[in-house]
């Protein structure tokens, strides 16, 4: 997988690239992984401006896209940024493996062969359930692999210290 980054600090770029690479290896498989082109944009105040931590879009117009852009809010704490990258990498996997397809004319999505209307609540969308369900686990496994689990910034902010 070829990854380029734009925006953010040197530290953010280093960890974001590492996280995306880790997720790519885990999620895409050995045949698909080397074919992916990924651009990551670290954008300040994305949550304030657009009410999102991040998003993932495909750049090539194929059934099995290989070129993607992920945006993440560079103003968030580092752990939140990396969990956002993990979340969006699940969407990259879904698009690249043709598990998820967005329809503009029909106003909906096809996920694993089934059509879902855009009227479905965000929290009930099965592709979002998968992405939210995997983001923390991917982050924890990445932190363990790189022996970062004891660093303060990697700790779950919801846990009592």
CSV table of C-alpha atoms in Angstrom, one decimal:
chain,number,residue,atom,x,y,z
A,1,UNK,CA,0.0,0.0,0.0
A,2,UNK,CA,1.4,3.4,-0.9
A,3,UNK,CA,0.5,6.1,1.6
A,4,UNK,CA,0.9,9.9,1.4
A,5,UNK,CA,0.1,12.3,4.2
A,6,UNK,CA,-0.7,16.0,4.2
A,7,UNK,CA,-1.2,18.4,7.1
A,8,UNK,CA,-0.7,17.7,10.8
A,9,UNK,CA,2.4,17.6,12.9
A,10,UNK,CA,5.4,15.3,12.2
A,11,UNK,CA,4.4,13.1,15.1
A,12,UNK,CA,0.8,12.8,13.8
A,13,UNK,CA,2.0,12.0,10.3
A,14,UNK,CA,4.3,9.3,11.6
A,15,UNK,CA,1.7,7.5,13.7
A,16,UNK,CA,-1.1,8.0,11.2
A,17,UNK,CA,0.9,6.4,8.4
A,18,UNK,CA,1.9,3.5,10.7
A,19,UNK,CA,-1.7,3.0,11.8
A,20,UNK,CA,-3.0,3.0,8.2
A,21,UNK,CA,-0.3,0.6,7.2
A,22,UNK,CA,-1.2,-1.7,10.1
A,23,UNK,CA,-4.9,-1.7,9.3
A,24,UNK,CA,-4.2,-2.2,5.6
A,25,UNK,CA,-2.2,-5.4,6.4
A,26,UNK,CA,-4.9,-6.7,8.8
A,27,UNK,CA,-8.0,-5.8,6.7
A,28,UNK,CA,-7.0,-6.0,3.0
A,29,UNK,CA,-5.1,-9.3,2.6
A,30,UNK,CA,-1.9,-9.9,0.8
A,31,UNK,CA,-3.3,-9.6,-2.7
A,32,UNK,CA,-5.2,-6.4,-2.3
A,33,UNK,CA,-2.9,-4.6,0.1
A,34,UNK,CA,-0.1,-3.7,-2.4
A,35,UNK,CA,-2.6,-2.3,-4.9
A,36,UNK,CA,-4.0,0.4,-2.7
A,37,UNK,CA,-3.1,4.1,-3.0
A,38,UNK,CA,-4.0,6.0,0.1
A,39,UNK,CA,-3.8,9.8,0.7
A,40,UNK,CA,-4.4,10.9,4.3
A,41,UNK,CA,-5.3,14.5,5.0
A,42,UNK,CA,-5.0,15.8,8.5
A,43,UNK,CA,-7.4,18.7,8.7
A,44,UNK,CA,-7.7,21.1,11.6
A,45,UNK,CA,-11.1,21.6,13.2
A,46,UNK,CA,-12.9,19.1,10.9
A,47,UNK,CA,-15.3,18.3,13.7
A,48,UNK,CA,-16.1,22.0,14.2
A,49,UNK,CA,-16.5,22.7,10.5
A,50,UNK,CA,-18.2,19.5,9.3
A,51,UNK,CA,-19.3,17.7,12.5
A,52,UNK,CA,-17.2,14.6,11.6
A,53,UNK,CA,-14.0,13.1,13.0
A,54,UNK,CA,-13.1,11.9,9.6
A,55,UNK,CA,-14.2,10.3,6.3
A,56,UNK,CA,-13.0,8.0,3.5
A,57,UNK,CA,-13.8,8.4,-0.1
A,58,UNK,CA,-12.7,6.6,-3.2
A,59,UNK,CA,-10.9,8.6,-5.9
A,60,UNK,CA,-11.2,6.2,-8.9
A,61,UNK,CA,-14.5,5.3,-10.4
A,62,UNK,CA,-14.3,1.6,-10.5
A,63,UNK,CA,-16.4,-1.2,-9.0
A,64,UNK,CA,-13.3,-2.3,-6.9
A,65,UNK,CA,-11.7,1.1,-6.2
A,66,UNK,CA,-7.9,1.2,-5.4
A,67,UNK,CA,-7.4,4.9,-4.7
A,68,UNK,CA,-8.7,6.5,-1.6
A,69,UNK,CA,-8.5,9.7,0.5
A,70,UNK,CA,-9.0,9.6,4.2
A,71,UNK,CA,-9.5,12.9,6.1
A,72,UNK,CA,-9.1,13.1,9.9
A,73,UNK,CA,-9.4,15.9,12.4
A,74,UNK,CA,-5.9,16.9,13.4
A,75,UNK,CA,-7.2,19.0,16.3
A,76,UNK,CA,-8.3,15.9,18.2
A,77,UNK,CA,-6.1,14.0,20.7
A,78,UNK,CA,-3.7,11.6,19.0
A,79,UNK,CA,-5.6,8.5,20.2
A,80,UNK,CA,-8.9,9.8,18.7
A,81,UNK,CA,-7.0,10.6,15.4
A,82,UNK,CA,-5.6,7.0,15.2
A,83,UNK,CA,-9.0,5.4,16.1
A,84,UNK,CA,-10.5,7.6,13.3
A,85,UNK,CA,-7.9,6.3,10.8
A,86,UNK,CA,-8.7,2.7,11.9
A,87,UNK,CA,-12.4,3.4,11.5
A,88,UNK,CA,-11.9,4.9,8.0
A,89,UNK,CA,-9.6,2.0,7.0
A,90,UNK,CA,-12.5,-0.4,7.7
A,91,UNK,CA,-14.5,1.7,5.1
A,92,UNK,CA,-11.5,1.5,2.7
A,93,UNK,CA,-11.6,-2.3,3.1
A,94,UNK,CA,-15.4,-2.3,2.5
A,95,UNK,CA,-15.1,-0.3,-0.7
A,96,UNK,CA,-12.0,-2.0,-2.0
A,97,UNK,CA,-13.6,-5.5,-1.6
A,98,UNK,CA,-16.9,-4.3,-3.0
A,99,UNK,CA,-18.7,-5.0,0.3
A,100,UNK,CA,-20.0,-1.3,0.3
A,101,UNK,CA,-21.2,0.7,-2.6
A,102,UNK,CA,-22.8,4.1,-2.5
A,103,UNK,CA,-25.6,4.9,-4.9
A,104,UNK,CA,-26.2,8.6,-5.6
A,105,UNK,CA,-29.3,8.2,-7.9
A,106,UNK,CA,-31.0,5.6,-5.7
A,107,UNK,CA,-30.0,7.5,-2.5
A,108,UNK,CA,-28.7,4.6,-0.5
A,109,UNK,CA,-25.9,2.0,-0.1
A,110,UNK,CA,-25.4,-1.7,-1.0
A,111,UNK,CA,-23.6,-3.5,1.8
A,112,UNK,CA,-22.7,-7.1,1.4
A,113,UNK,CA,-25.3,-7.6,-1.3
A,114,UNK,CA,-28.2,-5.9,0.5
A,115,UNK,CA,-29.6,-2.4,-0.3
A,116,UNK,CA,-30.1,0.1,2.5
A,117,UNK,CA,-31.9,3.5,2.1
A,118,UNK,CA,-30.2,6.7,3.1
A,119,UNK,CA,-33.1,7.1,5.5
A,120,UNK,CA,-31.5,4.5,7.9
A,121,UNK,CA,-30.1,6.1,11.0
A,122,UNK,CA,-26.3,6.4,11.0
A,123,UNK,CA,-25.9,4.2,14.1
A,124,UNK,CA,-28.0,1.4,12.5
A,125,UNK,CA,-26.0,1.3,9.2
A,126,UNK,CA,-24.3,-2.1,9.2
A,127,UNK,CA,-21.1,-0.7,7.6
A,128,UNK,CA,-20.8,1.8,10.4
A,129,UNK,CA,-21.5,-0.9,13.1
A,130,UNK,CA,-18.6,-2.8,11.6
A,131,UNK,CA,-16.3,0.2,11.5
A,132,UNK,CA,-17.1,1.4,15.0
A,133,UNK,CA,-16.8,-2.2,16.3
A,134,UNK,CA,-13.3,-2.6,14.9
A,135,UNK,CA,-11.7,0.8,15.5
A,136,UNK,CA,-10.7,0.3,19.1
A,137,UNK,CA,-9.5,-3.2,18.6
A,138,UNK,CA,-7.3,-2.2,15.7
A,139,UNK,CA,-5.9,0.7,17.7
A,140,UNK,CA,-5.1,-1.5,20.8
A,141,UNK,CA,-3.5,-4.2,18.6
A,142,UNK,CA,-1.4,-1.5,16.8
A,143,UNK,CA,-0.4,0.1,20.1
A,144,UNK,CA,0.6,-3.4,21.5
A,145,UNK,CA,2.6,-4.2,18.4
A,146,UNK,CA,4.6,-1.0,18.7
A,147,UNK,CA,4.9,-1.3,22.5
A,148,UNK,CA,3.0,2.0,23.1
A,149,UNK,CA,0.4,0.6,25.4
A,150,UNK,CA,1.9,2.1,28.5
A,151,UNK,CA,2.1,5.7,27.1
A,152,UNK,CA,-0.5,8.1,28.6
A,153,UNK,CA,-1.9,9.2,25.3
A,154,UNK,CA,-2.8,5.6,24.3
A,155,UNK,CA,-5.0,5.0,27.4
A,156,UNK,CA,-8.8,5.0,27.0
A,157,UNK,CA,-9.9,8.5,28.1
A,158,UNK,CA,-13.1,6.9,29.5
A,159,UNK,CA,-11.2,4.7,32.0
A,160,UNK,CA,-10.4,5.9,35.5
A,161,UNK,CA,-6.7,6.5,35.9
